Amino acid sequence: DTMGDEVGTNVAWRSFGYLFASQVIARTVTFTVNVLVARTLAPDDYGVYAVQFHLITTGVLFVAREGFRRGCLLSEQDTKIGNGKKLKQAVQVSWFCVPYGWIVSWMVCKSVVGWRGVAQAQDDYGNAVRWLGVATALELISEPAYILIQNMMLFKVRVAVEAAATVAKSVLLYAMLASGVWSTATVFALAQLAFSLCVLVGHALFFTASLKGRSMLPDLLPCFGLAPLRSSLSRLSLIFTIQSLEKLVLAEGEKMVMVMVQSNYDQGVYGLVSNLGSLVVRTLFQPFEEAAFTSFRKYSCAERGEYASKTRMAESVRPLLAVMLRAMLLVGSIFATFGPSYSRLLLHILYGSTWSTSEAPAVLGQYCFYIFLLGANGILEAFMHGVMTPRELSRSNAWLVLFSVLHIGASATLVLHLGATGLVMANCLNMVLRIAYACSYVAIFFDGASVLLEALPSWEVALMCGLFGTGSYIWKSVYMTGTISLGPESLAFVALGAVLFSSLMGAIFVKEKHSFMQIRQLRKKVE
């Protein structure tokens, strides 16, 4: 086994395991609270929470810290004991995201309050936006600790901190809503503030404790000076920060368009579907993509340190890319097969007739196809960003700019004619473009597209997905057209889905046995 092979597989499975555990715990609590919140709120109020406030916090934090998180990720050799200079340099560089993020937070909150109008600047909404600004500013202070945790692969710490913060936010959110004392906007803002405080305090408590006989807090303190700005980590972080602006527009541009041109009710419908439909993305895809990026990045650094040949590095990383991509395609195929048929019944069970009789079921059904595209794109882009040189990253940024423009244009056009459904269609178009670009890079990197063909599921599984998806959709269209009730028709429909799902899983287990063997081999290397 090569050095890169051991590093890549070890990091991938260890980090994915901890990150997946964190997501399962946090998202289970969040999902339960979101169901209760959606049943409590009118779609208009839910739109403010799910779309507008989400854009503020996500936008500020993503732009402020995403570039530093990727740029300050070190190789395995750089994080070894005795080579702490590089690690301290990464922490010092990460401190620059704090004042930068504060400026971004102030600008965003100021713009949002101004957009609401002078007369409403002092209302509950305006005050809630200011509290969101405070929350993001506090959370950014913990970013150097996050960088150190990632580089030292202390994933258990991240699991504990994020899970505790999410639980605290969710419980506080529902308790304050149920009390009826505060306005809806204020409740959402204070819950986010509680999350940020928990993250900050959790990291501080860990690093003030003794680790191997000494406190690690001194490693986190900033040093004054411009020396870190002249480091290679700083330059790489700048590249990733520029790219994060483009990725934010790509990821959230459709919501920005919706906020500007659609009512709070339409925003609520899309927000509900986005939260529910992307549950698998946040729970499974996101930690898998983060683990994949970490793996590919450390993989490529190890190989570059040992070999001068790009061909040797490509051959070493090839099996990891193939098995990860195939796993995501299989998961996405399951959602694309059954999602369009069972979305209405699911919404009725979870949220009631108010939501199941709205546009939400159709939007959620289309979102399931979007999930399939998200899974494929996430692994491909994790590979690209993990192995690309700074020059190649700059070139990919230019393509992301083009995709951003096309995405915003498609969103603005389709949302005016099709509402929330148009946003999902624009998202799918955007993902297709990004996947096409990623596939072209992979083909160049490996001198051919054979690795992409290796990642495709077997034709038998693909055929069954098509037949089962078509059959269940026809059944729904014929027998589930009226008002939904949990009677014999619904139970028969669920039984049909259970049979088809079990058959598909059996086929995947039989036909994809080679993939399972590869996964088992990778896990054995970790153990």
Short mmCIF file of C-alpha atoms in Angstrom, two decimals:
data_model
loop_
_atom_site.label_atom_id
_atom_site.label_comp_id
_atom_site.label_asym_id
_atom_site.label_seq_id
_atom_site.Cartn_x
_atom_site.Cartn_y
_atom_site.Cartn_z
CA ASP A 1 0.00 0.00 0.00
CA THR A 2 1.24 3.45 -0.85
CA MET A 3 1.53 6.21 1.68
CA GLY A 4 -1.24 8.16 -0.05
CA ASP A 5 -3.54 5.12 -0.06
CA GLU A 6 -3.25 4.71 3.72
CA VAL A 7 -3.68 8.41 4.39
CA GLY A 8 -6.65 8.85 2.07
CA THR A 9 -8.70 5.87 3.17
CA ASN A 10 -7.97 6.38 6.86
CA VAL A 11 -8.99 10.02 6.85
CA ALA A 12 -12.06 9.41 4.68
CA TRP A 13 -13.66 6.76 6.85
CA ARG A 14 -12.66 8.12 10.24
CA SER A 15 -13.83 11.67 9.48
CA PHE A 16 -16.99 10.50 7.74
CA GLY A 17 -17.94 8.32 10.69
CA TYR A 18 -17.69 11.11 13.23
CA LEU A 19 -19.25 13.73 10.98
CA PHE A 20 -22.10 11.40 10.08
CA ALA A 21 -22.77 10.71 13.76
CA SER A 22 -22.84 14.43 14.43
CA GLN A 23 -25.28 15.04 11.61
CA VAL A 24 -27.59 12.20 12.64
CA ILE A 25 -27.87 13.45 16.22
CA ALA A 26 -28.21 17.10 15.30
CA ARG A 27 -30.53 16.65 12.35
CA THR A 28 -32.85 14.25 14.14
CA VAL A 29 -33.51 16.86 16.78
CA THR A 30 -33.72 19.65 14.21
CA PHE A 31 -36.10 17.70 12.01
CA THR A 32 -38.43 16.95 14.90
CA VAL A 33 -38.51 20.58 15.97
CA ASN A 34 -39.00 21.77 12.37
CA VAL A 35 -42.06 19.53 12.05
CA LEU A 36 -43.52 20.99 15.23
CA VAL A 37 -42.65 24.53 14.13
CA ALA A 38 -44.22 24.06 10.68
CA ARG A 39 -47.42 22.76 12.27
CA THR A 40 -47.47 25.81 14.57
CA LEU A 41 -46.69 28.59 12.07
CA ALA A 42 -48.54 29.93 9.08
CA PRO A 43 -46.67 29.57 5.76
CA ASP A 44 -45.94 33.33 5.74
CA ASP A 45 -44.12 33.20 9.08
CA TYR A 46 -42.38 29.97 8.12
CA GLY A 47 -41.06 31.69 5.00
CA VAL A 48 -39.31 34.33 7.11
CA TYR A 49 -37.64 31.64 9.20
CA ALA A 50 -36.79 29.12 6.50
CA VAL A 51 -35.69 31.46 3.73
CA GLN A 52 -34.90 35.02 4.83
CA PHE A 53 -33.16 34.39 8.16
CA HIS A 54 -31.47 31.32 6.71
CA LEU A 55 -30.00 33.45 3.94
CA ILE A 56 -28.61 35.98 6.42
CA THR A 57 -26.82 33.51 8.68
CA THR A 58 -25.71 31.12 5.95
CA GLY A 59 -24.53 33.92 3.69
CA VAL A 60 -22.43 35.68 6.32
CA LEU A 61 -20.84 32.54 7.75
CA PHE A 62 -20.18 30.88 4.41
CA VAL A 63 -18.53 33.92 2.86
CA ALA A 64 -16.52 34.68 5.99
CA ARG A 65 -15.13 31.27 6.85
CA GLU A 66 -15.49 28.74 4.03
CA GLY A 67 -12.34 29.90 2.23
CA PHE A 68 -10.28 29.72 5.42
CA ARG A 69 -11.64 26.28 6.29
CA ARG A 70 -10.45 24.89 3.00
CA GLY A 71 -7.29 26.92 2.63
CA CYS A 72 -6.00 26.15 6.15
CA LEU A 73 -6.48 22.39 5.89
CA LEU A 74 -2.99 20.89 6.15
CA SER A 75 -1.50 17.65 4.94
CA GLU A 76 -0.84 14.69 7.23
CA GLN A 77 2.87 15.45 7.30
CA ASP A 78 2.30 19.08 8.34
CA THR A 79 0.18 18.07 11.34
CA LYS A 80 2.61 15.48 12.74
CA ILE A 81 4.15 16.00 16.16
CA GLY A 82 7.30 18.09 15.88
CA ASN A 83 6.02 20.09 12.95
CA GLY A 84 3.81 22.46 14.94
CA LYS A 85 5.01 25.57 13.11
CA LYS A 86 2.80 24.91 10.13
CA LEU A 87 -0.16 24.16 12.39
CA LYS A 88 0.25 27.42 14.31
CA GLN A 89 0.53 29.27 11.02
CA ALA A 90 -2.82 27.83 9.92
CA VAL A 91 -4.43 29.01 13.17
CA GLN A 92 -2.96 32.49 12.81
CA VAL A 93 -4.19 32.78 9.23
CA SER A 94 -7.67 31.67 10.29
CA TRP A 95 -7.90 34.59 12.73
CA PHE A 96 -8.20 36.96 9.78
CA CYS A 97 -11.64 35.56 9.03
CA VAL A 98 -12.94 37.07 12.29
CA PRO A 99 -12.62 40.81 11.50
CA TYR A 100 -13.43 40.09 7.87
CA GLY A 101 -16.56 38.23 8.92
CA TRP A 102 -17.61 41.02 11.27
CA ILE A 103 -17.47 43.48 8.40
CA VAL A 104 -19.49 41.15 6.20
CA SER A 105 -22.04 40.64 8.98
CA TRP A 106 -22.45 44.39 9.54
CA MET A 107 -22.85 45.08 5.82
CA VAL A 108 -25.42 42.29 5.32
CA CYS A 109 -27.54 43.20 8.35
CA LYS A 110 -27.40 46.89 7.49
CA SER A 111 -28.52 46.15 3.95
CA VAL A 112 -31.39 43.89 5.05
CA VAL A 113 -32.72 46.44 7.57
CA GLY A 114 -32.46 49.17 4.94
CA TRP A 115 -34.26 47.00 2.41
CA ARG A 116 -37.18 46.65 4.83
CA GLY A 117 -37.59 50.44 4.88
CA VAL A 118 -37.06 53.20 7.41
CA ALA A 119 -40.51 52.78 8.96
CA GLN A 120 -39.81 49.13 9.75
CA ALA A 121 -36.18 49.49 10.80
CA GLN A 122 -37.11 49.45 14.50
CA ASP A 123 -39.79 46.71 14.33
CA ASP A 124 -39.36 43.14 15.52
CA TYR A 125 -37.96 42.07 12.17
CA GLY A 126 -35.26 44.75 12.19
CA ASN A 127 -34.24 43.96 15.76
CA ALA A 128 -34.16 40.25 14.96
CA VAL A 129 -31.81 40.90 12.04
CA ARG A 130 -29.46 42.77 14.37
CA TRP A 131 -29.48 39.84 16.79
CA LEU A 132 -28.60 37.55 13.89
CA GLY A 133 -25.61 39.80 13.18
CA VAL A 134 -24.45 39.45 16.77
CA ALA A 135 -24.90 35.68 16.58
CA THR A 136 -22.77 35.31 13.46
CA ALA A 137 -20.07 37.56 14.92
CA LEU A 138 -19.85 35.40 18.04
CA GLU A 139 -19.73 32.17 16.09
CA LEU A 140 -16.86 33.42 13.95
CA ILE A 141 -14.67 33.86 17.06
CA SER A 142 -14.58 30.07 17.41
CA GLU A 143 -13.28 29.57 13.86
CA PRO A 144 -9.56 29.23 14.79
CA ALA A 145 -10.55 26.47 17.20
CA TYR A 146 -12.45 24.74 14.40
CA ILE A 147 -9.38 24.94 12.14
CA LEU A 148 -7.19 23.40 14.83
CA ILE A 149 -9.73 20.63 15.49
CA GLN A 150 -9.95 19.74 11.80
CA ASN A 151 -6.19 19.63 11.30
CA MET A 152 -5.64 17.54 14.42
CA MET A 153 -8.58 15.32 13.38
CA LEU A 154 -10.29 15.72 16.77
CA PHE A 155 -13.63 14.84 15.21
CA LYS A 156 -15.19 13.72 18.49
CA VAL A 157 -14.89 17.28 19.77
CA ARG A 158 -16.69 18.63 16.73
CA VAL A 159 -19.43 16.02 17.11
CA ALA A 160 -20.03 16.94 20.75
CA VAL A 161 -19.99 20.71 20.24
CA GLU A 162 -22.21 20.80 17.16
CA ALA A 163 -24.70 18.29 18.53
CA ALA A 164 -25.03 20.15 21.85
CA ALA A 165 -25.45 23.50 20.11
CA THR A 166 -28.09 22.17 17.73
CA VAL A 167 -30.09 20.54 20.51
CA ALA A 168 -29.96 23.70 22.60
CA LYS A 169 -31.12 25.83 19.67
CA SER A 170 -33.97 23.50 18.75
CA VAL A 171 -35.31 23.08 22.28
CA LEU A 172 -35.12 26.81 22.96
CA LEU A 173 -36.80 27.62 19.63
CA TYR A 174 -39.84 25.46 20.25
CA ALA A 175 -40.12 26.43 23.93
CA MET A 176 -40.18 30.16 23.11
CA LEU A 177 -42.66 29.68 20.28
CA ALA A 178 -44.95 27.64 22.50
CA SER A 179 -44.83 30.28 25.24
CA GLY A 180 -46.16 32.97 22.90
CA VAL A 181 -44.28 35.71 24.78
CA TRP A 182 -41.97 36.82 21.97
CA SER A 183 -42.62 37.57 18.32
CA THR A 184 -41.78 34.90 15.75
CA ALA A 185 -38.84 36.85 14.31
CA THR A 186 -37.36 37.48 17.75
CA VAL A 187 -37.63 33.80 18.68
CA PHE A 188 -35.75 32.69 15.58
CA ALA A 189 -32.97 35.23 16.15
CA LEU A 190 -32.52 34.38 19.84
CA ALA A 191 -32.41 30.66 19.03
CA GLN A 192 -29.59 31.31 16.54
CA LEU A 193 -27.79 33.39 19.17
CA ALA A 194 -28.03 30.46 21.59
CA PHE A 195 -26.50 28.17 18.97
CA SER A 196 -23.55 30.52 18.42
CA LEU A 197 -22.92 30.88 22.15
CA CYS A 198 -22.92 27.10 22.59
CA VAL A 199 -20.41 26.67 19.77
CA LEU A 200 -18.11 29.34 21.19
CA VAL A 201 -18.34 28.11 24.77
CA GLY A 202 -17.96 24.46 23.73
CA HIS A 203 -14.71 25.11 21.88
CA ALA A 204 -13.39 27.31 24.70
CA LEU A 205 -14.10 24.67 27.34
CA PHE A 206 -12.27 22.00 25.38
CA PHE A 207 -9.15 24.04 24.68
CA THR A 208 -8.91 25.38 28.21
CA ALA A 209 -8.92 21.81 29.49
CA SER A 210 -5.71 19.84 29.65
CA LEU A 211 -4.75 17.85 26.57
CA LYS A 212 -1.75 15.60 27.08
CA GLY A 213 -0.83 17.46 30.22
CA ARG A 214 -1.06 21.02 28.94
CA SER A 215 -3.61 23.56 27.87
CA MET A 216 -3.99 24.12 24.14
CA LEU A 217 -5.45 27.60 24.59
CA PRO A 218 -2.10 29.36 23.89
CA ASP A 219 -2.05 27.72 20.44
CA LEU A 220 -5.28 29.54 19.61
CA LEU A 221 -4.34 33.05 20.70
CA PRO A 222 -3.75 35.47 17.82
CA CYS A 223 -0.40 37.12 17.27
CA PHE A 224 -0.33 40.63 15.92
CA GLY A 225 1.44 41.25 12.65
CA LEU A 226 1.13 40.77 8.91
CA ALA A 227 3.49 37.80 8.58
CA PRO A 228 0.66 35.24 8.25
CA LEU A 229 -0.74 37.20 5.32
CA ARG A 230 2.40 36.46 3.31
CA SER A 231 2.12 32.69 3.74
CA SER A 232 0.98 30.21 1.12
CA LEU A 233 -1.99 29.28 3.34
CA SER A 234 -3.17 32.88 3.23
CA ARG A 235 -3.00 32.99 -0.56
CA LEU A 236 -4.84 29.69 -0.85
CA SER A 237 -7.49 30.88 1.62
CA LEU A 238 -8.00 33.99 -0.49
CA ILE A 239 -8.60 31.87 -3.57
CA PHE A 240 -11.11 29.71 -1.73
CA THR A 241 -12.79 32.80 -0.25
CA ILE A 242 -13.35 34.24 -3.71
CA GLN A 243 -14.70 30.89 -4.75
CA SER A 244 -17.02 30.82 -1.72
CA LEU A 245 -18.72 33.99 -2.96
CA GLU A 246 -19.46 32.28 -6.24
CA LYS A 247 -20.54 29.06 -4.54
CA LEU A 248 -22.89 30.99 -2.26
CA VAL A 249 -24.62 32.52 -5.26
CA LEU A 250 -24.76 29.10 -6.88
CA ALA A 251 -26.19 27.48 -3.76
CA GLU A 252 -28.50 30.22 -2.49
CA GLY A 253 -29.02 32.46 -5.51
CA GLU A 254 -32.49 31.08 -6.17
CA LYS A 255 -33.58 31.96 -2.63
CA MET A 256 -32.28 35.50 -3.10
CA VAL A 257 -34.42 35.80 -6.21
CA MET A 258 -37.44 34.37 -4.41
CA VAL A 259 -37.09 36.84 -1.53
CA MET A 260 -37.09 39.73 -3.99
CA VAL A 261 -39.98 38.69 -6.24
CA GLN A 262 -42.19 36.21 -4.34
CA SER A 263 -44.52 36.50 -1.35
CA ASN A 264 -43.75 35.16 2.11
CA TYR A 265 -46.27 32.38 1.47
CA ASP A 266 -44.37 31.11 -1.59
CA GLN A 267 -41.15 31.40 0.37
CA GLY A 268 -42.71 29.30 3.11
CA VAL A 269 -43.67 26.54 0.67
CA TYR A 270 -40.20 26.44 -0.83
CA GLY A 271 -38.57 26.70 2.60
CA LEU A 272 -40.51 23.70 3.89
CA VAL A 273 -39.63 21.60 0.85
CA SER A 274 -36.01 22.69 0.98
CA ASN A 275 -35.68 21.79 4.66
CA LEU A 276 -37.35 18.42 4.22
CA GLY A 277 -35.91 17.54 0.82
CA SER A 278 -32.38 18.49 1.77
CA LEU A 279 -32.48 16.52 5.03
CA VAL A 280 -30.56 13.70 3.38
CA VAL A 281 -28.15 16.24 1.91
CA ARG A 282 -27.31 17.72 5.29
CA THR A 283 -27.29 14.40 7.12
CA LEU A 284 -25.50 12.11 4.66
CA PHE A 285 -24.12 14.05 1.71
CA GLN A 286 -22.55 16.96 3.57
CA PRO A 287 -20.38 14.93 5.98
CA PHE A 288 -19.53 12.52 3.18
CA GLU A 289 -18.43 15.41 0.96
CA GLU A 290 -16.39 17.00 3.75
CA ALA A 291 -14.71 13.67 4.46
CA ALA A 292 -14.10 13.17 0.74
CA PHE A 293 -12.50 16.60 0.38
CA THR A 294 -10.32 16.01 3.43
CA SER A 295 -9.33 12.62 2.07
CA PHE A 296 -8.54 13.80 -1.47
CA ARG A 297 -6.64 16.83 -0.18
CA LYS A 298 -4.44 14.86 2.21
CA TYR A 299 -4.20 12.07 -0.37
CA SER A 300 -2.84 14.42 -3.01
CA CYS A 301 -0.47 16.14 -0.56
CA ALA A 302 0.96 12.78 0.52
CA GLU A 303 1.36 11.62 -3.06
CA ARG A 304 2.95 14.87 -4.16
CA GLY A 305 5.41 14.50 -1.32
CA GLU A 306 6.32 10.98 -2.31
CA TYR A 307 6.01 11.04 -6.08
CA ALA A 308 6.70 13.62 -8.72
CA SER A 309 4.50 11.86 -11.22
CA LYS A 310 0.91 13.05 -11.60
CA THR A 311 0.12 9.76 -13.32
CA ARG A 312 1.13 7.81 -10.21
CA MET A 313 -1.03 10.07 -8.04
CA ALA A 314 -3.99 9.61 -10.40
CA GLU A 315 -3.73 5.84 -10.25
CA SER A 316 -3.57 5.91 -6.45
CA VAL A 317 -6.61 8.15 -5.96
CA ARG A 318 -8.72 6.48 -8.67
CA PRO A 319 -10.31 3.68 -6.55
CA LEU A 320 -11.35 6.12 -3.83
CA LEU A 321 -13.11 8.43 -6.29
CA ALA A 322 -14.90 5.56 -8.01
CA VAL A 323 -16.31 3.96 -4.86
CA MET A 324 -17.38 7.29 -3.31
CA LEU A 325 -19.09 8.47 -6.46
CA ARG A 326 -20.91 5.18 -6.95
CA ALA A 327 -22.16 5.25 -3.35
CA MET A 328 -23.64 8.72 -3.85
CA LEU A 329 -25.25 7.74 -7.15
CA LEU A 330 -26.92 4.74 -5.53
CA VAL A 331 -28.30 6.81 -2.65
CA GLY A 332 -29.52 9.53 -5.00
CA SER A 333 -31.19 6.96 -7.25
CA ILE A 334 -33.34 5.70 -4.40
CA PHE A 335 -34.71 9.18 -3.71
CA ALA A 336 -35.29 9.89 -7.40
CA THR A 337 -37.17 6.59 -7.72
CA PHE A 338 -39.66 6.94 -4.86
CA GLY A 339 -39.68 10.65 -4.01
CA PRO A 340 -42.06 11.93 -6.73
CA SER A 341 -44.66 9.29 -5.91
CA TYR A 342 -44.66 9.46 -2.12
CA SER A 343 -44.01 13.16 -1.49
CA ARG A 344 -47.69 14.08 -1.02
CA LEU A 345 -48.39 11.27 1.44
CA LEU A 346 -45.25 12.11 3.41
CA LEU A 347 -46.19 15.79 3.68
CA HIS A 348 -49.69 14.89 4.81
CA ILE A 349 -48.41 12.61 7.57
CA LEU A 350 -45.79 15.06 8.82
CA TYR A 351 -47.37 18.47 8.36
CA GLY A 352 -51.07 17.93 7.76
CA SER A 353 -53.53 18.84 5.01
CA THR A 354 -52.51 22.50 4.90
CA TRP A 355 -49.21 21.57 3.31
CA SER A 356 -50.23 18.40 1.43
CA THR A 357 -52.89 20.32 -0.54
CA SER A 358 -50.49 23.11 -1.51
CA GLU A 359 -47.81 23.25 -4.19
CA ALA A 360 -45.37 21.59 -1.80
CA PRO A 361 -45.85 17.92 -2.91
CA ALA A 362 -45.03 18.70 -6.55
CA VAL A 363 -42.03 20.78 -5.53
CA LEU A 364 -40.76 18.07 -3.18
CA GLY A 365 -41.12 15.43 -5.91
CA GLN A 366 -38.92 17.45 -8.23
CA TYR A 367 -36.50 18.15 -5.40
CA CYS A 368 -35.80 14.42 -5.18
CA PHE A 369 -34.24 14.54 -8.66
CA TYR A 370 -32.22 17.51 -7.48
CA ILE A 371 -30.94 15.37 -4.58
CA PHE A 372 -29.60 12.85 -7.09
CA LEU A 373 -27.68 15.59 -8.91
CA LEU A 374 -26.42 17.08 -5.63
CA GLY A 375 -24.89 13.76 -4.57
CA ALA A 376 -22.96 13.32 -7.79
CA ASN A 377 -21.79 16.94 -7.91
CA GLY A 378 -20.67 16.96 -4.28
CA ILE A 379 -18.19 14.11 -4.69
CA LEU A 380 -16.91 15.36 -8.04
CA GLU A 381 -16.26 18.87 -6.72
CA ALA A 382 -14.70 17.49 -3.53
CA PHE A 383 -12.26 15.61 -5.74
CA MET A 384 -11.53 18.65 -7.90
CA HIS A 385 -10.91 21.00 -4.97
CA GLY A 386 -8.82 18.37 -3.21
CA VAL A 387 -6.36 17.77 -6.04
CA MET A 388 -6.39 21.05 -7.97
CA THR A 389 -3.39 23.35 -7.96
CA PRO A 390 -3.91 27.05 -7.14
CA ARG A 391 -3.81 27.89 -10.86
CA GLU A 392 -6.46 25.28 -11.61
CA LEU A 393 -8.60 26.58 -8.75
CA SER A 394 -8.47 30.06 -10.23
CA ARG A 395 -9.57 28.70 -13.57
CA SER A 396 -12.46 26.83 -11.99
CA ASN A 397 -13.53 30.04 -10.26
CA ALA A 398 -14.00 31.64 -13.66
CA TRP A 399 -16.33 28.84 -14.70
CA LEU A 400 -18.26 29.16 -11.44
CA VAL A 401 -18.82 32.83 -12.23
CA LEU A 402 -20.39 31.87 -15.54
CA PHE A 403 -22.54 29.22 -13.88
CA SER A 404 -23.63 31.76 -11.26
CA VAL A 405 -24.82 34.18 -13.91
CA LEU A 406 -26.72 31.47 -15.76
CA HIS A 407 -28.21 30.16 -12.53
CA ILE A 408 -29.49 33.55 -11.39
CA GLY A 409 -30.88 34.26 -14.84
CA ALA A 410 -32.70 30.93 -14.97
CA SER A 411 -34.02 31.37 -11.43
CA ALA A 412 -35.34 34.87 -12.11
CA THR A 413 -37.09 33.70 -15.28
CA LEU A 414 -38.54 30.44 -14.03
CA VAL A 415 -39.69 31.66 -10.62
CA LEU A 416 -41.85 34.34 -12.21
CA HIS A 417 -43.66 31.76 -14.34
CA LEU A 418 -43.57 28.59 -12.22
CA GLY A 419 -43.02 29.77 -8.63
CA ALA A 420 -41.22 27.38 -6.31
CA THR A 421 -41.25 24.66 -8.99
CA GLY A 422 -39.25 26.95 -11.24
CA LEU A 423 -36.59 27.35 -8.56
CA VAL A 424 -36.04 23.61 -8.35
CA MET A 425 -35.78 23.41 -12.14
CA ALA A 426 -33.18 26.19 -12.14
CA ASN A 427 -31.24 24.35 -9.43
CA CYS A 428 -31.23 21.17 -11.51
CA LEU A 429 -29.95 23.06 -14.54
CA ASN A 430 -27.19 24.55 -12.42
CA MET A 431 -26.15 21.14 -11.10
CA VAL A 432 -26.06 19.66 -14.61
CA LEU A 433 -23.66 22.41 -15.72
CA ARG A 434 -21.40 21.95 -12.71
CA ILE A 435 -21.39 18.16 -13.11
CA ALA A 436 -20.47 18.51 -16.78
CA TYR A 437 -17.53 20.75 -15.91
CA ALA A 438 -16.38 18.42 -13.11
CA CYS A 439 -16.58 15.40 -15.39
CA SER A 440 -14.46 17.15 -17.99
CA TYR A 441 -11.80 17.86 -15.36
CA VAL A 442 -11.88 14.25 -14.15
CA ALA A 443 -11.49 13.01 -17.73
CA ILE A 444 -8.45 15.25 -18.21
CA PHE A 445 -6.94 14.31 -14.85
CA PHE A 446 -7.20 10.57 -15.52
CA ASP A 447 -6.54 10.81 -19.28
CA GLY A 448 -9.99 9.41 -20.02
CA ALA A 449 -13.49 9.00 -18.63
CA SER A 450 -13.17 5.34 -17.67
CA VAL A 451 -13.22 6.15 -13.94
CA LEU A 452 -16.63 7.78 -14.40
CA LEU A 453 -17.93 4.67 -16.14
CA GLU A 454 -16.61 2.55 -13.28
CA ALA A 455 -18.62 4.66 -10.83
CA LEU A 456 -21.95 4.07 -12.59
CA PRO A 457 -24.36 1.59 -10.95
CA SER A 458 -25.09 -1.64 -12.82
CA TRP A 459 -27.63 -1.49 -15.65
CA GLU A 460 -29.91 -3.89 -13.78
CA VAL A 461 -30.19 -1.50 -10.83
CA ALA A 462 -30.74 1.47 -13.17
CA LEU A 463 -33.50 -0.40 -15.01
CA MET A 464 -35.25 -1.35 -11.77
CA CYS A 465 -35.13 2.27 -10.59
CA GLY A 466 -36.83 3.38 -13.79
CA LEU A 467 -39.52 0.68 -13.71
CA PHE A 468 -40.28 1.04 -9.98
CA GLY A 469 -40.42 4.80 -10.18
CA THR A 470 -42.78 4.73 -13.15
CA GLY A 471 -45.00 2.07 -11.62
CA SER A 472 -45.41 3.79 -8.26
CA TYR A 473 -46.13 7.13 -9.96
CA ILE A 474 -48.86 5.56 -12.13
CA TRP A 475 -50.42 3.98 -9.01
CA LYS A 476 -50.40 7.36 -7.26
CA SER A 477 -51.97 9.10 -10.26
CA VAL A 478 -54.80 6.54 -10.50
CA TYR A 479 -55.63 5.69 -6.86
CA MET A 480 -54.33 8.67 -4.80
CA THR A 481 -55.95 11.64 -6.56
CA GLY A 482 -58.56 12.62 -3.97
CA THR A 483 -58.30 13.79 -0.40
CA ILE A 484 -55.68 11.81 1.47
CA SER A 485 -56.80 9.72 4.41
CA LEU A 486 -54.86 7.07 6.25
CA GLY A 487 -57.26 4.37 5.07
CA PRO A 488 -56.96 1.20 2.94
CA GLU A 489 -55.83 3.04 -0.20
CA SER A 490 -52.97 4.78 1.57
CA LEU A 491 -51.95 1.59 3.37
CA ALA A 492 -51.93 -0.35 0.10
CA PHE A 493 -49.80 2.38 -1.48
CA VAL A 494 -47.34 2.18 1.40
CA ALA A 495 -47.25 -1.61 1.13
CA LEU A 496 -46.48 -1.33 -2.58
CA GLY A 497 -43.64 1.05 -1.84
CA ALA A 498 -42.25 -1.27 0.81
CA VAL A 499 -42.20 -4.20 -1.61
CA LEU A 500 -40.56 -2.19 -4.38
CA PHE A 501 -38.04 -0.65 -2.02
CA SER A 502 -37.08 -4.04 -0.58
CA SER A 503 -36.66 -5.47 -4.07
CA LEU A 504 -34.46 -2.56 -5.12
CA MET A 505 -32.29 -2.84 -2.03
CA GLY A 506 -31.90 -6.56 -2.66
CA ALA A 507 -30.83 -5.90 -6.23
CA ILE A 508 -28.33 -3.30 -5.07
CA PHE A 509 -26.88 -5.73 -2.56
CA VAL A 510 -26.49 -8.46 -5.18
CA LYS A 511 -25.41 -6.43 -8.20
CA GLU A 512 -23.21 -3.98 -6.32
CA LYS A 513 -21.43 -6.63 -4.25
CA HIS A 514 -18.10 -5.50 -5.68
CA SER A 515 -18.70 -2.00 -4.35
CA PHE A 516 -19.48 -3.33 -0.89
CA MET A 517 -16.26 -5.34 -0.99
CA GLN A 518 -14.30 -2.22 -1.89
CA ILE A 519 -15.89 -0.33 0.98
CA ARG A 520 -15.10 -3.20 3.35
CA GLN A 521 -11.48 -3.21 2.22
CA LEU A 522 -11.18 0.52 2.78
CA ARG A 523 -12.63 0.20 6.27
CA LYS A 524 -10.26 -2.65 7.12
CA LYS A 525 -7.34 -0.40 6.33
CA VAL A 526 -8.65 2.06 8.90
CA GLU A 527 -9.18 -0.60 11.54
#
